[in-house]
JSON list of C-alpha atoms in Angstrom, two decimals:
[
{"chain": "A", "resi": 1, "resn": "MET", "atom": "CA", "xyz": [-26.88, -34.45, 12.80]},
{"chain": "A", "resi": 2, "resn": "LYS", "atom": "CA", "xyz": [-28.14, -30.91, 12.59]},
{"chain": "A", "resi": 3, "resn": "GLU", "atom": "CA", "xyz": [-25.40, -28.32, 12.89]},
{"chain": "A", "resi": 4, "resn": "LYS", "atom": "CA", "xyz": [-25.77, -25.47, 15.36]},
{"chain": "A", "resi": 5, "resn": "PHE", "atom": "CA", "xyz": [-26.24, -21.89, 14.22]},
{"chain": "A", "resi": 6, "resn": "HIS", "atom": "CA", "xyz": [-22.77, -20.82, 15.39]},
{"chain": "A", "resi": 7, "resn": "GLN", "atom": "CA", "xyz": [-21.12, -23.62, 13.40]},
{"chain": "A", "resi": 8, "resn": "ARG", "atom": "CA", "xyz": [-22.52, -22.49, 10.05]},
{"chain": "A", "resi": 9, "resn": "LYS", "atom": "CA", "xyz": [-20.28, -21.01, 7.44]},
{"chain": "A", "resi": 10, "resn": "GLY", "atom": "CA", "xyz": [-20.29, -17.22, 7.67]},
{"chain": "A", "resi": 11, "resn": "PHE", "atom": "CA", "xyz": [-21.49, -16.90, 11.25]},
{"chain": "A", "resi": 12, "resn": "ILE", "atom": "CA", "xyz": [-18.44, -14.95, 12.48]},
{"chain": "A", "resi": 13, "resn": "PRO", "atom": "CA", "xyz": [-18.60, -12.23, 9.76]},
{"chain": "A", "resi": 14, "resn": "THR", "atom": "CA", "xyz": [-22.35, -11.99, 10.28]},
{"chain": "A", "resi": 15, "resn": "LEU", "atom": "CA", "xyz": [-21.83, -11.61, 14.04]},
{"chain": "A", "resi": 16, "resn": "ILE", "atom": "CA", "xyz": [-19.20, -8.90, 13.47]},
{"chain": "A", "resi": 17, "resn": "THR", "atom": "CA", "xyz": [-21.59, -7.06, 11.14]},
{"chain": "A", "resi": 18, "resn": "THR", "atom": "CA", "xyz": [-24.40, -7.32, 13.68]},
{"chain": "A", "resi": 19, "resn": "ILE", "atom": "CA", "xyz": [-22.22, -6.02, 16.50]},
{"chain": "A", "resi": 20, "resn": "LEU", "atom": "CA", "xyz": [-21.05, -3.08, 14.37]},
{"chain": "A", "resi": 21, "resn": "ILE", "atom": "CA", "xyz": [-24.62, -2.16, 13.38]},
{"chain": "A", "resi": 22, "resn": "ILE", "atom": "CA", "xyz": [-25.85, -2.27, 16.98]},
{"chain": "A", "resi": 23, "resn": "ALA", "atom": "CA", "xyz": [-22.81, -0.31, 18.20]},
{"chain": "A", "resi": 24, "resn": "ILE", "atom": "CA", "xyz": [-23.30, 2.42, 15.59]},
{"chain": "A", "resi": 25, "resn": "ALA", "atom": "CA", "xyz": [-27.02, 2.64, 16.37]},
{"chain": "A", "resi": 26, "resn": "ILE", "atom": "CA", "xyz": [-26.37, 3.03, 20.11]},
{"chain": "A", "resi": 27, "resn": "ILE", "atom": "CA", "xyz": [-23.36, 5.35, 19.84]},
{"chain": "A", "resi": 28, "resn": "THR", "atom": "CA", "xyz": [-24.97, 7.77, 17.39]},
{"chain": "A", "resi": 29, "resn": "LYS", "atom": "CA", "xyz": [-28.07, 7.96, 19.56]},
{"chain": "A", "resi": 30, "resn": "GLN", "atom": "CA", "xyz": [-26.47, 8.25, 23.00]},
{"chain": "A", "resi": 31, "resn": "PHE", "atom": "CA", "xyz": [-23.32, 10.22, 22.14]},
{"chain": "A", "resi": 32, "resn": "LYS", "atom": "CA", "xyz": [-24.49, 12.48, 19.33]},
{"chain": "A", "resi": 33, "resn": "THR", "atom": "CA", "xyz": [-22.18, 15.29, 20.47]},
{"chain": "A", "resi": 34, "resn": "LEU", "atom": "CA", "xyz": [-19.26, 13.23, 19.17]},
{"chain": "A", "resi": 35, "resn": "PHE", "atom": "CA", "xyz": [-20.55, 13.73, 15.63]},
{"chain": "A", "resi": 36, "resn": "VAL", "atom": "CA", "xyz": [-22.54, 16.97, 15.51]},
{"chain": "A", "resi": 37, "resn": "PRO", "atom": "CA", "xyz": [-22.83, 20.16, 17.57]},
{"chain": "A", "resi": 38, "resn": "GLU", "atom": "CA", "xyz": [-25.21, 20.20, 20.54]},
{"chain": "A", "resi": 39, "resn": "SER", "atom": "CA", "xyz": [-27.99, 21.71, 18.44]},
{"chain": "A", "resi": 40, "resn": "GLY", "atom": "CA", "xyz": [-27.62, 19.11, 15.67]},
{"chain": "A", "resi": 41, "resn": "ASN", "atom": "CA", "xyz": [-29.16, 15.69, 15.27]},
{"chain": "A", "resi": 42, "resn": "LEU", "atom": "CA", "xyz": [-27.57, 12.53, 13.93]},
{"chain": "A", "resi": 43, "resn": "LYS", "atom": "CA", "xyz": [-29.02, 9.05, 14.22]},
{"chain": "A", "resi": 44, "resn": "ILE", "atom": "CA", "xyz": [-27.89, 6.19, 12.08]},
{"chain": "A", "resi": 45, "resn": "PHE", "atom": "CA", "xyz": [-30.10, 3.10, 12.04]},
{"chain": "A", "resi": 46, "resn": "GLY", "atom": "CA", "xyz": [-31.97, 3.85, 15.30]},
{"chain": "A", "resi": 47, "resn": "GLY", "atom": "CA", "xyz": [-34.29, 1.15, 16.60]},
{"chain": "A", "resi": 48, "resn": "LEU", "atom": "CA", "xyz": [-34.91, -0.22, 13.12]},
{"chain": "A", "resi": 49, "resn": "GLY", "atom": "CA", "xyz": [-31.22, -0.96, 12.70]},
{"chain": "A", "resi": 50, "resn": "ILE", "atom": "CA", "xyz": [-31.11, -2.97, 15.90]},
{"chain": "A", "resi": 51, "resn": "LEU", "atom": "CA", "xyz": [-34.16, -4.95, 14.80]},
{"chain": "A", "resi": 52, "resn": "LEU", "atom": "CA", "xyz": [-32.64, -5.60, 11.36]},
{"chain": "A", "resi": 53, "resn": "ALA", "atom": "CA", "xyz": [-29.29, -6.57, 12.92]},
{"chain": "A", "resi": 54, "resn": "ILE", "atom": "CA", "xyz": [-31.05, -9.19, 15.03]},
{"chain": "A", "resi": 55, "resn": "GLY", "atom": "CA", "xyz": [-32.89, -10.27, 11.90]},
{"chain": "A", "resi": 56, "resn": "LEU", "atom": "CA", "xyz": [-29.52, -10.71, 10.23]},
{"chain": "A", "resi": 57, "resn": "LEU", "atom": "CA", "xyz": [-28.54, -13.28, 12.85]},
{"chain": "A", "resi": 58, "resn": "LEU", "atom": "CA", "xyz": [-31.95, -14.94, 12.60]},
{"chain": "A", "resi": 59, "resn": "ARG", "atom": "CA", "xyz": [-31.54, -15.12, 8.78]},
{"chain": "A", "resi": 60, "resn": "TRP", "atom": "CA", "xyz": [-34.63, -13.19, 7.72]},
{"chain": "A", "resi": 61, "resn": "LYS", "atom": "CA", "xyz": [-35.21, -13.41, 4.00]},
{"chain": "A", "resi": 62, "resn": "TYR", "atom": "CA", "xyz": [-34.46, -9.90, 2.62]},
{"chain": "A", "resi": 63, "resn": "VAL", "atom": "CA", "xyz": [-32.64, -8.40, 5.59]},
{"chain": "A", "resi": 64, "resn": "ARG", "atom": "CA", "xyz": [-29.23, -8.33, 3.88]},
{"chain": "A", "resi": 65, "resn": "GLN", "atom": "CA", "xyz": [-30.58, -6.31, 0.95]},
{"chain": "A", "resi": 66, "resn": "ILE", "atom": "CA", "xyz": [-32.52, -3.91, 3.18]},
{"chain": "A", "resi": 67, "resn": "LEU", "atom": "CA", "xyz": [-29.52, -3.32, 5.44]},
{"chain": "A", "resi": 68, "resn": "GLY", "atom": "CA", "xyz": [-27.30, -2.93, 2.38]},
{"chain": "A", "resi": 69, "resn": "VAL", "atom": "CA", "xyz": [-29.44, -0.07, 1.07]},
{"chain": "A", "resi": 70, "resn": "ILE", "atom": "CA", "xyz": [-29.65, 1.62, 4.48]},
{"chain": "A", "resi": 71, "resn": "VAL", "atom": "CA", "xyz": [-25.89, 1.31, 5.03]},
{"chain": "A", "resi": 72, "resn": "LEU", "atom": "CA", "xyz": [-25.17, 2.59, 1.52]},
{"chain": "A", "resi": 73, "resn": "LEU", "atom": "CA", "xyz": [-27.28, 5.70, 2.17]},
{"chain": "A", "resi": 74, "resn": "ALA", "atom": "CA", "xyz": [-25.69, 6.18, 5.61]},
{"chain": "A", "resi": 75, "resn": "THR", "atom": "CA", "xyz": [-22.21, 5.83, 4.10]},
{"chain": "A", "resi": 76, "resn": "ALA", "atom": "CA", "xyz": [-22.98, 8.47, 1.50]},
{"chain": "A", "resi": 77, "resn": "GLY", "atom": "CA", "xyz": [-24.36, 10.81, 4.17]},
{"chain": "A", "resi": 78, "resn": "VAL", "atom": "CA", "xyz": [-21.46, 10.36, 6.57]},
{"chain": "A", "resi": 79, "resn": "GLY", "atom": "CA", "xyz": [-18.99, 10.68, 3.70]},
{"chain": "A", "resi": 80, "resn": "PHE", "atom": "CA", "xyz": [-20.59, 13.99, 2.79]},
{"chain": "A", "resi": 81, "resn": "LEU", "atom": "CA", "xyz": [-20.45, 15.11, 6.43]},
{"chain": "A", "resi": 82, "resn": "ALA", "atom": "CA", "xyz": [-16.84, 14.03, 6.88]},
{"chain": "A", "resi": 83, "resn": "PHE", "atom": "CA", "xyz": [-15.58, 16.14, 4.01]},
{"chain": "A", "resi": 84, "resn": "ASN", "atom": "CA", "xyz": [-17.91, 19.14, 4.25]},
{"chain": "A", "resi": 85, "resn": "VAL", "atom": "CA", "xyz": [-18.13, 19.91, 7.97]},
{"chain": "A", "resi": 86, "resn": "ASN", "atom": "CA", "xyz": [-15.59, 21.68, 10.14]},
{"chain": "A", "resi": 87, "resn": "ASN", "atom": "CA", "xyz": [-12.55, 19.82, 11.42]},
{"chain": "A", "resi": 88, "resn": "GLU", "atom": "CA", "xyz": [-13.92, 19.45, 14.96]},
{"chain": "A", "resi": 89, "resn": "PHE", "atom": "CA", "xyz": [-15.71, 16.19, 14.11]},
{"chain": "A", "resi": 90, "resn": "LEU", "atom": "CA", "xyz": [-13.38, 14.92, 11.37]},
{"chain": "A", "resi": 91, "resn": "LEU", "atom": "CA", "xyz": [-11.87, 12.00, 13.30]},
{"chain": "A", "resi": 92, "resn": "SER", "atom": "CA", "xyz": [-15.19, 10.70, 14.59]},
{"chain": "A", "resi": 93, "resn": "HIS", "atom": "CA", "xyz": [-16.76, 10.99, 11.13]},
{"chain": "A", "resi": 94, "resn": "LEU", "atom": "CA", "xyz": [-13.87, 9.09, 9.56]},
{"chain": "A", "resi": 95, "resn": "ILE", "atom": "CA", "xyz": [-14.10, 6.31, 12.16]},
{"chain": "A", "resi": 96, "resn": "LEU", "atom": "CA", "xyz": [-17.84, 6.09, 11.55]},
{"chain": "A", "resi": 97, "resn": "LEU", "atom": "CA", "xyz": [-17.25, 6.08, 7.78]},
{"chain": "A", "resi": 98, "resn": "VAL", "atom": "CA", "xyz": [-14.73, 3.24, 8.01]},
{"chain": "A", "resi": 99, "resn": "SER", "atom": "CA", "xyz": [-17.14, 1.23, 10.19]},
{"chain": "A", "resi": 100, "resn": "LEU", "atom": "CA", "xyz": [-19.94, 1.73, 7.69]},
{"chain": "A", "resi": 101, "resn": "ILE", "atom": "CA", "xyz": [-17.67, 0.68, 4.81]},
{"chain": "A", "resi": 102, "resn": "VAL", "atom": "CA", "xyz": [-16.75, -2.53, 6.69]},
{"chain": "A", "resi": 103, "resn": "ILE", "atom": "CA", "xyz": [-20.45, -3.25, 7.24]},
{"chain": "A", "resi": 104, "resn": "LEU", "atom": "CA", "xyz": [-21.15, -2.53, 3.57]},
{"chain": "A", "resi": 105, "resn": "TYR", "atom": "CA", "xyz": [-18.39, -4.91, 2.52]},
{"chain": "A", "resi": 106, "resn": "PHE", "atom": "CA", "xyz": [-19.75, -7.73, 4.68]},
{"chain": "A", "resi": 107, "resn": "LEU", "atom": "CA", "xyz": [-23.33, -7.18, 3.54]},
{"chain": "A", "resi": 108, "resn": "ILE", "atom": "CA", "xyz": [-22.80, -6.73, -0.19]},
{"chain": "A", "resi": 109, "resn": "VAL", "atom": "CA", "xyz": [-19.51, -8.34, -1.19]},
{"chain": "A", "resi": 110, "resn": "SER", "atom": "CA", "xyz": [-18.84, -11.09, 1.37]},
{"chain": "A", "resi": 111, "resn": "LYS", "atom": "CA", "xyz": [-19.89, -14.54, 0.17]},
{"chain": "A", "resi": 112, "resn": "SER", "atom": "CA", "xyz": [-19.72, -15.99, 3.67]},
{"chain": "A", "resi": 113, "resn": "VAL", "atom": "CA", "xyz": [-22.48, -13.68, 4.96]},
{"chain": "A", "resi": 114, "resn": "LYS", "atom": "CA", "xyz": [-24.54, -14.46, 1.89]},
{"chain": "A", "resi": 115, "resn": "CYS", "atom": "CA", "xyz": [-24.08, -18.19, 2.51]},
{"chain": "A", "resi": 116, "resn": "TYR", "atom": "CA", "xyz": [-25.11, -17.77, 6.16]},
{"chain": "A", "resi": 117, "resn": "ILE", "atom": "CA", "xyz": [-28.25, -15.79, 5.29]},
{"chain": "A", "resi": 118, "resn": "ASP", "atom": "CA", "xyz": [-29.28, -17.86, 2.27]},
{"chain": "A", "resi": 119, "resn": "ASN", "atom": "CA", "xyz": [-28.67, -21.16, 4.11]},
{"chain": "A", "resi": 120, "resn": "GLU", "atom": "CA", "xyz": [-26.29, -22.55, 1.48]}
]
């Protein structure tokens, strides 16, 4: 009997990763004043991130590697912002940084997400 997609090993961590990616993409677009002054601009992932997050659930071939590189760059950028910008946005940058590190862990280190994507 063929198992359903939600019964596969690694579905829950993959779903958590997808939800975090979509949440970060929406929050940084809609509520940018939480992270930068009114005149600034900060978008992490954007529409491409939402598309890749859906691709993560649909088990596209190289989506884990592509998202890993994008999240690694975003983590470096937010880490730089968190420690080099004024204290007004420190808490929101740290929360965003922790979320990106969790996503990075699931994408790069977690064997369960790799098993889900690679169909092992």
